[in-house]
Amino acid sequence: MLEFDRVAKSFGDKHVLRELSLVVKPGELYGFCGANGAGKTTAMRIALGVLTADAGDVRWQGRPVDADSRRRFGYMPEERGLYAKMTPRDQLVFFAGLSGVAPATARRRADEWIERLGVVLGPKDTLEKLSLGNQQKVQLIASLIHDPDVLVLDEPFSGLDPVAVDAMADVLLEFARKGVPTLFSSHQLDLVERLCDRVGIIRDGALVAEGTVDQLRRSAGSGQLEIALSGAPDDWAASVPGVRVVAATGAKVTLEVEDGVPAQRILAAAQSMGRLEHFGRRDPALADIFRESVAGSAR
Amino acid sequence: MGNAALIKVVAAREITQQMRSKAFWVSVAVTALMLALSFGATTLFQGGGDGRSKVGVVGKQAALTPALGDRAEVSRYENDETARQAVRDGEIDAAVLAGDRIAVLRELPEDLGRALQEAHRAVGQAGQLAGHGVPAKDVPGLLTVEPLKVSTLDPDADRVQQRTIAAGTGVFLLFMLMLVSGLAVAQGVAEEKASRIVEVLLAKVRPWHLLAGKITGLGAAALVQMLVLATATLSAAIGFGVFETPSDALGTGANLLLWFIPGYLLFITLYAVAGSLVSRPEDVNHVVGPVNALQMVGLIGPVLAVSGSTDSATLRILSMVPGTSWASMPVRMAYEDVAWWEIGAAFGLMALAIAVLIRVGSRIYTGGLLQYGGIVKVKDALAGARQ
């Protein structure tokens, strides 16, 4: 279990993390969401020892993370960092070596991962000769090659084509199945929604929402209805009391229902206007919950 | 994983990358070739080749010919004008004209001038003796004076001079090597920082592991480079006969190496720290300036020694000061017996300086690595390290 316990960090007068606490359980994919500058990268850098916290702890298996346990972490920084003039294979062996993997094992694993993720490269190609997508795959392999105990990935999906996104998602799911806790940040909320067991939304250095996507939806409130009618006037919904039209596309309207107004009453009103083709609750997308959560930012 | 194992992994990458770099081997080959050629050229100039001067004589000046002996090749001319023309045309270096005058195009070479004056004096004196009725056969005997003999009290004078020159040349060679590998270190650090590799690295190792790995790795590569260069240089020097005693050269070389190691540690640390202060590799030149300048000061000692100012106080001071002692002390030791306490103190001061530098330097390095935007101030880097 990877735990952030009341982690605080300031740069000068700027409080970047304010007592951030979160837990990533074994085998869990934890989506870490937040606007730019909310503190995601700083939190991850502290977990990896690249920065030190002003207060609080990051713990792994109940003990504060130290240099030895960190070497068993897999880390993919937001700003990619690889040696441009080195071949991908050589640098993968180098990074694996820093985590204590013997060169022969590292070479074998590098070849396996290069093949599995479909990195396109010639035998003597240095990293700079690879496309950006392929470089990104190499960066992911660098974080996986030592078969890590924990994965901390900062925006691992940015810049990937859909096929590569699927390949990378498969890899993360495979590590999760092995029991590896994975913390990853992403602005691609559809992906987070699809992959993550739990999501944490950070604003101004503190979590403002956390839970499974379903829990977040429930807590966000499901006061919206989607109704499709045929044969009704275009503005039929405007005459229904207790609702507000949020969106209207073709025959389908999305309505915000006031508290205390029962759905049956709206159903009956709709049926009296035309032939009912669709009636249902509209679950908010993670993107809606995210917008709601980060709205009203202090800055 | 222990510290040593981590440093080894970092160092191994540096060595492999250097050894695979074409630029590395090209610079070794070019420097070795230049050194070998410079020894060859020195020998050639010292030998002087067929350097006999050509002199023209007019009329009675032909009498100088036997007195000049083999010091000049003498040709006779009809009159002053033809002789002057021959000088102008470059056929001869000087013409001795009828009225006891010497004509040269621009300047009379010192050696030739002396030879001509001596010959003229000898011919004049012979004439005066003949005038006093001395029989012609006795004249050469009367004029022959045994030259003063010079006895060198220091039997090793030549050897000492050769050792000093060898040490001076060696220091210059090491200076170049330090400059090249220092820039490579600064550039490498800046590249790691600019490409953000440093973030991945710092997630696995401490900054001082990186620093130590770089220093040892590039140091080992520099050592290989130096051995190749030293072998080429010494072979050329011995081959061209620069050393009377080749074992002297080896001893001087070993001493240089002994002093080079702490000097290298000191400067490479400075270069690495300088590299950590810039955000873009293009800015490296702005920060290595002061380090280069400090290194240049180190050359003053060897230059003084080689140019003969061996009893200079500056040289003695430079041989004690960390940062310059690596270059001055081995040169001093090549030409004089340096008191053991001076050697010990110089070495101790150097070791102390390195210890302080590595401590302060790795803090600046740590703080500098994760700060971006132009050139990070040393003060800010130190503050960053505390964060």
XYZ file of C-alpha atoms in Angstrom:
686
model
C 0.000 0.000 0.000
C 1.312 3.438 -0.976
C 0.197 6.182 1.383
C 0.495 9.931 1.280
C -0.058 11.143 4.827
C -0.675 14.875 5.254
C 2.080 15.776 2.811
C 2.778 19.499 2.602
C 5.116 21.386 0.314
C 5.679 25.060 -0.378
C 7.933 26.846 -2.807
C 8.573 30.201 -1.185
C 5.194 31.652 -0.274
C 3.336 29.333 -2.592
C 1.651 26.349 -0.922
C 1.698 23.634 -3.543
C 0.541 20.738 -1.366
C -1.676 21.260 1.684
C -1.748 18.168 3.864
C -2.432 15.858 0.933
C -3.515 12.398 2.043
C -4.381 9.492 -0.194
C -3.896 5.743 -0.317
C -3.229 3.490 -3.308
C -4.057 -0.099 -2.407
C -2.320 -3.193 -3.788
C -3.541 -3.968 -7.291
C -5.381 -0.679 -7.545
C -5.230 1.756 -10.450
C -5.615 5.178 -8.907
C -6.362 8.076 -11.252
C -4.913 11.329 -10.038
C -6.742 14.236 -11.633
C -6.468 17.963 -11.256
C -6.031 21.146 -13.211
C -2.536 22.214 -14.286
C -0.614 23.433 -11.256
C -2.892 21.678 -8.760
C 0.062 19.769 -7.249
C -0.031 16.340 -8.959
C 3.537 16.413 -10.266
C 4.901 17.781 -6.988
C 3.168 14.975 -5.060
C 4.641 12.367 -7.410
C 8.116 13.912 -7.229
C 7.958 13.770 -3.448
C 6.961 10.094 -3.562
C 10.026 9.457 -5.718
C 12.379 11.494 -3.532
C 13.103 13.981 -6.287
C 11.712 16.631 -3.924
C 11.430 16.487 -0.169
C 8.208 17.228 1.694
C 8.062 20.107 4.183
C 5.770 18.007 6.373
C 4.014 14.664 6.276
C 5.131 11.289 4.997
C 4.928 9.080 1.988
C 4.842 5.451 3.163
C 5.239 2.163 1.367
C 4.099 -0.985 3.204
C 3.654 1.127 6.328
C 7.209 2.483 6.407
C 8.423 5.868 5.163
C 9.738 5.495 1.640
C 13.551 5.368 1.587
C 16.187 5.157 -1.128
C 16.077 1.350 -1.250
C 12.300 1.083 -1.546
C 12.278 3.872 -4.150
C 14.601 1.931 -6.400
C 11.792 -0.636 -6.615
C 9.345 2.047 -7.788
C 8.630 2.593 -11.451
C 8.460 6.275 -12.337
C 7.539 8.026 -15.526
C 8.008 11.790 -15.195
C 5.718 14.189 -16.981
C 8.608 15.707 -18.886
C 10.181 12.740 -20.563
C 13.817 12.132 -19.817
C 15.999 9.817 -21.879
C 19.466 10.078 -23.411
C 19.064 11.270 -26.994
C 22.392 9.855 -28.215
C 22.039 6.417 -26.655
C 20.254 3.450 -28.181
C 16.954 2.638 -26.412
C 18.217 -0.825 -25.502
C 21.395 0.520 -23.862
C 19.545 3.050 -21.796
C 16.923 0.560 -20.683
C 19.752 -1.687 -19.467
C 21.286 1.334 -17.700
C 18.065 2.309 -15.914
C 17.452 -1.317 -14.954
C 21.008 -1.460 -13.599
C 20.254 1.456 -11.272
C 17.504 -0.699 -9.778
C 19.862 -3.630 -9.380
C 18.859 -5.723 -12.419
C 21.771 -7.672 -13.916
C 22.701 -6.604 -17.473
C 21.823 -9.958 -19.090
C 18.355 -10.010 -17.515
C 17.839 -6.355 -18.373
C 18.758 -6.969 -22.032
C 16.310 -9.851 -22.274
C 13.506 -7.843 -20.670
C 14.250 -4.810 -22.857
C 13.884 -6.940 -25.984
C 10.650 -8.460 -24.712
C 9.100 -5.091 -23.897
C 10.275 -3.499 -27.141
C 8.572 -6.284 -29.031
C 5.444 -6.277 -26.928
C 4.848 -2.528 -27.159
C 5.791 -2.522 -30.833
C 8.587 0.047 -30.571
C 9.763 0.577 -34.141
C 13.574 0.915 -34.246
C 16.657 -0.180 -36.156
C 19.395 -2.071 -34.299
C 21.727 0.949 -34.161
C 19.125 3.702 -33.894
C 19.739 6.169 -31.104
C 16.713 7.438 -29.236
C 16.585 10.730 -31.129
C 15.913 8.821 -34.360
C 12.654 7.397 -32.973
C 9.228 9.007 -33.388
C 7.848 10.754 -30.305
C 5.295 7.981 -29.748
C 8.046 5.368 -29.818
C 10.174 7.437 -27.446
C 7.211 7.548 -25.100
C 6.945 3.771 -25.192
C 10.643 3.493 -24.361
C 10.065 5.838 -21.424
C 7.285 3.571 -20.162
C 9.533 0.517 -20.529
C 12.205 2.361 -18.506
C 9.703 2.594 -15.657
C 8.720 -1.097 -15.925
C 11.945 -2.908 -16.781
C 12.930 -3.606 -13.185
C 9.535 -5.216 -12.524
C 8.596 -2.530 -9.973
C 6.640 -2.916 -6.760
C 4.823 0.403 -7.268
C 4.094 2.477 -10.364
C 3.935 6.262 -10.329
C 3.212 7.596 -13.803
C 2.798 11.256 -14.623
C 0.626 11.665 -17.743
C 1.596 8.316 -19.266
C -0.950 8.538 -22.078
C -0.257 12.005 -23.415
C 0.909 12.032 -27.006
C 0.021 8.405 -27.778
C -2.092 7.197 -30.679
C -5.203 5.122 -29.839
C -3.446 1.810 -30.524
C -0.580 2.733 -28.240
C -3.045 3.941 -25.587
C -4.677 0.504 -25.633
C -1.303 -1.244 -25.422
C -0.258 0.929 -22.497
C -3.616 0.465 -20.760
C -3.188 -3.313 -21.078
C 0.219 -3.084 -19.462
C -1.134 -1.070 -16.516
C -3.985 -3.522 -16.028
C -1.526 -6.420 -16.114
C 0.599 -4.837 -13.385
C -2.526 -4.135 -11.351
C -3.512 -7.808 -11.642
C -0.089 -8.689 -10.235
C -0.980 -6.575 -7.203
C 1.138 -3.522 -8.064
C -0.437 -0.290 -6.792
C -0.430 2.272 -9.605
C -0.840 6.004 -9.241
C -1.190 7.840 -12.504
C -2.179 11.315 -13.497
C -3.998 12.133 -16.661
C -6.047 14.824 -18.296
C -7.681 12.179 -20.503
C -10.631 11.675 -18.196
C -12.388 9.146 -20.423
C -9.342 6.908 -19.973
C -9.266 7.471 -16.234
C -12.971 6.619 -16.112
C -12.401 3.463 -18.142
C -9.295 2.191 -16.328
C -9.240 3.372 -12.764
C -10.540 1.617 -9.717
C -10.508 4.873 -7.846
C -10.054 8.510 -8.675
C -8.749 11.412 -6.612
C -9.324 14.986 -7.711
C -6.810 17.494 -6.389
C -7.321 21.239 -6.199
C -4.836 23.718 -4.782
C -2.772 20.958 -3.247
C -5.548 19.071 -1.450
C -7.980 16.319 -2.460
C -11.461 17.680 -3.075
C -13.087 14.457 -4.247
C -12.110 10.814 -4.025
C -13.703 7.432 -4.623
C -14.721 5.016 -7.341
C -16.214 6.631 -10.426
C -19.679 5.403 -9.302
C -19.228 6.888 -5.857
C -18.205 10.184 -7.361
C -21.224 10.150 -9.636
C -23.548 9.466 -6.741
C -22.023 12.177 -4.627
C -22.095 14.588 -7.558
C -25.845 14.048 -7.545
C -27.758 12.612 -10.470
C -30.361 15.338 -10.783
C -30.341 15.258 -14.567
C -32.819 13.483 -16.826
C -32.534 12.744 -20.518
C -35.836 12.621 -22.449
C -36.512 12.088 -26.144
C -40.002 12.754 -27.592
C -41.346 12.633 -31.099
C -44.214 14.768 -32.274
C -43.755 17.322 -29.515
C -43.081 21.051 -30.016
C -39.379 21.984 -29.899
C -39.702 23.925 -26.662
C -42.001 21.505 -24.866
C -39.705 21.236 -21.846
C -39.900 24.953 -21.102
C -43.510 24.517 -20.030
C -42.746 21.715 -17.527
C -42.544 23.117 -13.963
C -39.572 22.230 -11.680
C -36.954 21.660 -14.394
C -34.312 23.646 -16.285
C -33.155 22.746 -19.784
C -29.418 22.033 -19.722
C -29.010 20.886 -23.320
C -31.164 20.061 -26.335
C -29.880 18.089 -29.289
C -32.444 17.038 -31.875
C -35.318 15.293 -30.171
C -33.307 14.723 -26.978
C -33.286 17.202 -24.091
C -31.261 17.104 -20.900
C -33.069 18.542 -17.893
C -31.815 19.633 -14.485
C -34.492 18.634 -11.976
C -35.130 20.763 -8.893
C -34.880 19.047 -5.525
C -38.085 17.401 -4.404
C -39.611 17.125 -7.863
C -40.439 13.441 -8.476
C -39.385 11.888 -11.789
C -42.855 10.423 -12.293
C -44.360 13.884 -12.546
C -41.911 14.843 -15.289
C -42.509 11.544 -17.076
C -46.222 12.181 -17.059
C -45.740 15.746 -18.324
C -43.509 14.507 -21.143
C -45.913 11.778 -22.192
C -48.675 14.351 -22.446
C -46.585 16.350 -24.948
C -45.693 13.610 -27.470
C -44.617 10.019 -28.023
C -41.935 8.963 -25.534
C -38.834 7.453 -27.188
C -36.330 7.667 -24.346
C -36.510 8.482 -20.664
C -33.614 8.003 -18.274
C -31.238 9.363 -15.670
C -28.139 10.959 -17.109
C -24.997 9.906 -15.265
C -22.507 12.755 -15.145
C -19.272 11.952 -16.966
C -16.047 12.147 -14.941
C -15.302 15.285 -16.913
C -18.437 16.912 -15.444
C -17.506 15.871 -11.923
C -13.979 17.147 -12.548
C -15.217 20.526 -13.771
C -17.511 20.758 -10.782
C -14.715 19.832 -8.367
C -12.073 22.168 -9.686
C -14.473 25.076 -10.134
C -14.065 27.767 -7.536
C -10.313 27.296 -7.385
C -8.709 29.671 -4.956
C -6.330 30.986 -7.624
C 22.183 -1.854 -3.689
C 25.241 -0.303 -2.093
C 26.645 3.109 -2.931
C 29.591 1.582 -4.758
C 27.333 -0.525 -6.985
C 25.255 2.521 -7.946
C 28.324 4.625 -8.675
C 29.656 1.749 -10.776
C 26.513 1.654 -12.936
C 26.665 5.431 -13.501
C 30.415 5.298 -14.194
C 30.076 2.355 -16.595
C 27.614 4.308 -18.729
C 29.969 7.278 -18.904
C 32.943 5.104 -19.898
C 31.000 3.174 -22.536
C 29.547 6.319 -24.057
C 32.978 7.971 -24.187
C 34.688 4.932 -25.659
C 32.026 4.660 -28.343
C 32.283 8.314 -29.239
C 34.115 9.015 -32.474
C 34.991 12.518 -31.260
C 36.855 10.992 -28.297
C 39.137 8.877 -30.479
C 39.624 11.550 -33.102
C 40.800 13.992 -30.428
C 43.204 11.371 -29.036
C 44.600 10.607 -32.474
C 44.978 14.259 -33.467
C 46.661 15.256 -30.179
C 49.035 12.254 -30.293
C 49.972 13.040 -33.861
C 50.551 16.714 -33.079
C 52.793 15.868 -30.132
C 54.808 13.319 -32.077
C 55.249 15.805 -34.902
C 56.265 18.585 -32.533
C 59.087 16.435 -31.151
C 60.143 15.589 -34.683
C 60.100 19.239 -35.650
C 62.093 20.260 -32.550
C 64.779 17.730 -33.377
C 64.862 18.916 -36.941
C 65.281 22.566 -35.938
C 67.908 21.752 -33.352
C 69.875 19.751 -35.938
C 69.606 22.729 -38.227
C 69.983 20.631 -41.373
C 72.373 21.997 -44.005
C 72.414 25.421 -42.404
C 75.759 26.696 -43.762
C 75.600 30.370 -44.611
C 76.604 31.602 -48.043
C 79.041 34.484 -48.161
C 80.342 36.463 -51.146
C 83.768 38.066 -51.086
C 85.163 40.804 -53.308
C 88.865 41.278 -54.206
C 91.298 40.965 -51.290
C 88.491 39.770 -48.985
C 89.052 36.321 -50.553
C 91.720 36.036 -47.859
C 88.871 35.387 -45.373
C 88.086 32.056 -47.017
C 90.593 29.849 -45.122
C 89.760 31.631 -41.803
C 86.029 30.967 -42.241
C 86.794 27.288 -42.763
C 83.599 25.266 -42.954
C 81.505 27.887 -41.173
C 80.403 29.391 -44.485
C 80.357 28.641 -48.160
C 82.364 31.350 -49.883
C 81.948 32.611 -53.462
C 84.044 35.285 -55.168
C 82.591 38.294 -56.976
C 84.092 40.703 -59.466
C 83.181 43.899 -57.685
C 81.002 45.361 -54.909
C 78.032 45.855 -57.212
C 77.835 42.248 -58.436
C 78.205 41.067 -54.845
C 75.395 43.414 -53.674
C 73.208 42.149 -56.511
C 73.857 38.568 -55.417
C 72.678 39.511 -51.894
C 69.569 41.161 -53.328
C 68.870 38.079 -55.453
C 69.167 35.865 -52.376
C 72.132 33.910 -53.793
C 74.228 34.725 -50.740
C 73.417 35.719 -47.159
C 76.115 38.388 -46.884
C 78.807 39.986 -49.009
C 82.139 41.245 -47.645
C 82.938 44.247 -49.814
C 86.259 45.748 -50.765
C 86.156 48.571 -48.194
C 85.832 46.190 -45.186
C 82.079 46.494 -45.206
C 79.472 43.774 -44.954
C 76.314 44.010 -47.085
C 73.196 42.101 -46.057
C 69.653 42.347 -47.292
C 68.100 43.179 -43.917
C 69.867 41.726 -40.917
C 73.153 39.954 -40.342
C 72.572 36.633 -38.584
C 74.367 36.681 -35.233
C 76.394 33.498 -35.812
C 77.479 34.557 -39.270
C 78.389 38.048 -38.016
C 80.594 36.558 -35.313
C 82.274 34.188 -37.770
C 82.987 36.989 -40.255
C 84.391 39.315 -37.565
C 86.641 36.575 -36.206
C 87.880 35.713 -39.688
C 88.483 39.399 -40.435
C 90.388 39.851 -37.176
C 92.520 36.746 -37.876
C 93.367 37.937 -41.389
C 94.185 41.442 -40.068
C 96.384 40.132 -37.274
C 98.187 37.801 -39.694
C 98.865 40.819 -41.919
C 100.208 42.827 -38.960
C 102.471 39.943 -37.869
C 103.780 39.576 -41.420
C 104.452 43.331 -41.395
C 106.601 42.835 -38.307
C 108.628 40.297 -40.199
C 107.172 37.124 -38.710
C 107.687 34.286 -41.186
C 104.419 33.228 -42.836
C 104.721 29.633 -41.628
C 104.742 30.766 -37.950
C 101.704 33.027 -38.223
C 98.923 30.412 -37.794
C 100.672 29.005 -34.712
C 100.986 32.445 -33.135
C 97.360 33.245 -33.777
C 95.978 29.995 -32.439
C 94.626 30.429 -28.938
C 93.004 27.539 -27.109
C 89.416 28.547 -26.265
C 88.300 28.658 -22.607
C 86.897 25.353 -21.462
C 83.514 25.342 -19.725
C 83.097 22.830 -16.944
C 79.510 22.089 -15.747
C 79.546 21.631 -11.980
C 76.142 19.911 -11.985
C 76.810 16.682 -13.809
C 73.053 16.236 -14.347
C 72.434 19.689 -15.829
C 71.220 18.352 -19.148
C 69.099 15.706 -17.526
C 67.506 18.234 -15.161
C 66.671 20.493 -18.052
C 65.202 17.633 -20.013
C 63.171 16.523 -17.003
C 61.847 20.057 -16.500
C 60.859 20.372 -20.120
C 59.277 16.912 -20.042
C 57.309 17.785 -16.903
C 56.216 21.112 -18.396
C 55.077 19.442 -21.602
C 53.321 16.735 -19.609
C 51.458 19.282 -17.509
C 50.335 21.068 -20.651
C 49.098 17.775 -22.063
C 47.188 16.996 -18.867
C 45.836 20.528 -18.819
C 44.368 20.029 -22.289
C 42.954 16.686 -21.255
C 41.362 18.175 -18.151
C 39.910 20.988 -20.210
C 38.374 18.571 -22.712
C 36.988 16.111 -20.175
C 35.891 18.979 -17.913
C 33.826 20.446 -20.702
C 32.444 16.979 -21.452
C 31.340 16.641 -17.818
C 29.722 20.089 -17.723
C 28.025 19.438 -21.057
C 26.829 15.996 -19.932
C 25.383 17.338 -16.688
C 23.635 20.171 -18.532
C 22.204 17.733 -21.070
C 20.852 15.448 -18.375
C 19.282 18.444 -16.742
C 17.858 19.942 -19.942
C 16.397 16.643 -21.144
C 14.953 15.986 -17.657
C 16.732 12.630 -17.455
C 17.903 13.886 -14.118
C 14.414 13.433 -12.714
C 14.391 9.730 -13.581
C 17.932 9.405 -12.235
C 17.233 11.211 -8.970
C 14.291 8.886 -8.379
C 16.834 6.060 -8.209
C 20.088 7.558 -6.949
C 21.266 10.455 -4.800
C 22.906 13.430 -6.528
C 26.297 12.534 -5.098
C 26.071 9.052 -6.644
C 25.629 10.755 -9.997
C 28.479 13.151 -9.336
C 30.841 10.410 -8.161
C 29.862 8.118 -11.055
C 30.482 10.835 -13.597
C 33.826 11.782 -12.110
C 35.098 8.202 -11.946
C 33.655 7.190 -15.317
C 34.976 10.147 -17.236
C 38.176 9.967 -15.205
C 38.745 6.396 -16.329
C 38.070 7.415 -19.923
C 40.494 10.319 -19.519
C 43.084 7.912 -18.122
C 42.804 5.710 -21.195
C 43.151 8.788 -23.346
C 46.176 9.889 -21.348
C 47.905 6.511 -21.534
C 47.492 6.464 -25.307
C 48.844 10.008 -25.514
C 51.684 9.381 -23.077
C 52.764 6.254 -24.939
C 52.728 8.098 -28.244
C 54.528 11.129 -26.824
C 57.185 9.233 -24.893
C 57.874 6.904 -27.805
C 58.238 9.895 -30.096
C 60.408 11.785 -27.590
C 62.681 8.818 -26.967
C 62.696 7.927 -30.666
C 63.773 11.453 -31.635
C 66.405 11.367 -28.905
C 64.921 14.161 -26.777
C 65.864 12.242 -23.611
C 69.356 11.115 -22.780
C 67.918 8.916 -20.050
C 64.472 7.500 -20.913
C 64.011 6.269 -17.313
C 63.928 9.951 -16.223
C 60.996 10.482 -18.519
C 59.108 7.567 -17.017
C 59.767 8.776 -13.460
C 58.631 12.292 -14.316
C 55.552 10.856 -16.031
C 54.618 8.776 -12.993
C 54.979 11.785 -10.686
C 52.824 13.904 -12.981
C 50.138 11.255 -12.911
C 50.237 11.140 -9.123
C 49.584 14.893 -8.947
C 47.128 14.853 -11.818
C 44.640 12.630 -9.967
C 43.768 15.093 -7.164
C 43.953 17.983 -9.654
C 41.509 16.157 -11.877
C 39.136 15.476 -8.971
C 39.172 19.140 -8.026
C 38.514 20.526 -11.487
C 36.067 17.903 -12.695
C 33.931 18.526 -9.605
C 33.985 22.247 -10.411
C 32.988 21.544 -14.006
C 30.136 19.230 -12.950
C 28.859 21.813 -10.485
C 29.073 24.506 -13.176
C 27.097 22.293 -15.564
C 24.318 21.830 -13.010
C 23.728 25.594 -12.928
C 22.575 25.987 -16.517
C 19.250 24.947 -17.979
C 20.411 24.558 -21.571
C 23.624 22.897 -22.818
C 24.256 25.991 -24.995
C 24.781 28.032 -21.826
C 27.607 25.831 -20.536
C 30.276 28.145 -21.948
C 28.988 30.978 -19.763
C 29.499 29.084 -16.524
C 32.740 27.227 -17.213
C 34.649 30.485 -17.835
C 35.770 30.964 -14.208
C 36.812 27.294 -13.966
C 38.823 27.592 -17.195
C 40.472 30.747 -15.876
C 41.470 29.036 -12.635
C 42.935 26.204 -14.665
C 44.933 28.651 -16.787
C 46.533 30.062 -13.620
C 47.841 26.535 -13.050
C 49.956 26.821 -16.184
C 51.949 29.803 -14.874
C 54.199 27.572 -12.723
C 55.261 25.185 -15.492
C 55.819 28.093 -17.886
C 58.124 29.801 -15.342
C 60.051 26.570 -14.787
C 60.505 25.753 -18.448
C 61.582 29.325 -19.237
C 64.328 29.021 -16.620
C 62.870 31.093 -13.740
C 63.272 28.141 -11.443
C 63.984 30.136 -8.285
C 60.862 32.265 -8.651
C 58.842 32.759 -5.447
C 55.637 32.703 -7.509
C 56.448 29.207 -8.657
C 57.080 28.096 -5.077
C 53.769 29.571 -3.910
C 51.838 28.108 -6.848
C 53.266 24.682 -6.058
C 51.600 24.841 -2.632
C 48.182 26.279 -3.506
C 45.372 23.785 -4.204
C 44.198 24.197 -7.763
C 47.665 25.079 -9.065
C 49.874 22.681 -7.092
C 48.937 19.712 -9.317
C 50.720 21.480 -12.187
C 53.561 23.312 -10.432
C 54.735 20.782 -7.847
C 55.699 17.952 -10.245
C 57.571 20.467 -12.402
C 59.410 21.797 -9.343
C 60.194 18.249 -8.287
C 61.675 17.636 -11.748
C 64.412 20.243 -11.298
C 65.056 20.507 -7.559
C 64.870 18.549 -4.350
C 61.679 19.768 -2.722
C 61.522 19.392 1.072
C 59.290 16.497 2.091
C 57.150 18.738 4.274
C 56.396 20.985 1.316
C 55.265 18.012 -0.759
C 53.193 16.706 2.137
C 51.644 20.108 2.842
C 50.784 20.705 -0.817
C 49.175 17.282 -1.069
C 47.333 17.716 2.233
C 45.997 21.156 1.243
C 44.821 19.721 -2.040
C 43.054 16.821 -0.294
C 41.413 19.264 2.116
C 40.268 21.480 -0.738
C 38.776 18.475 -2.529
C 36.921 17.340 0.580
C 35.428 20.819 1.095
C 34.644 21.202 -2.582
C 32.898 17.854 -2.887
C 30.810 18.676 0.161
C 29.820 22.173 -0.927
C 29.848 21.263 -4.624
C 27.454 18.364 -4.276
C 25.037 20.658 -2.429
C 25.173 23.200 -5.242
C 24.873 20.350 -7.736
C 21.830 18.931 -5.918
C 20.147 22.325 -5.733
C 21.119 23.313 -9.261
C 19.853 20.157 -10.936
C 16.157 20.772 -10.299
C 16.065 24.513 -10.821
C 15.345 25.810 -14.260
C 15.336 29.126 -16.051
C 18.574 30.640 -17.382
C 21.629 30.300 -15.167
C 20.926 29.390 -11.553
C 22.831 31.481 -9.006
C 25.076 29.537 -6.627
C 23.191 31.089 -3.696
C 19.844 29.902 -5.095
C 21.235 26.442 -5.793
C 22.402 26.153 -2.174
C 18.981 27.326 -0.971
C 17.344 24.813 -3.362
C 19.433 21.988 -1.909
C 18.098 22.812 1.557
C 14.515 22.514 0.255
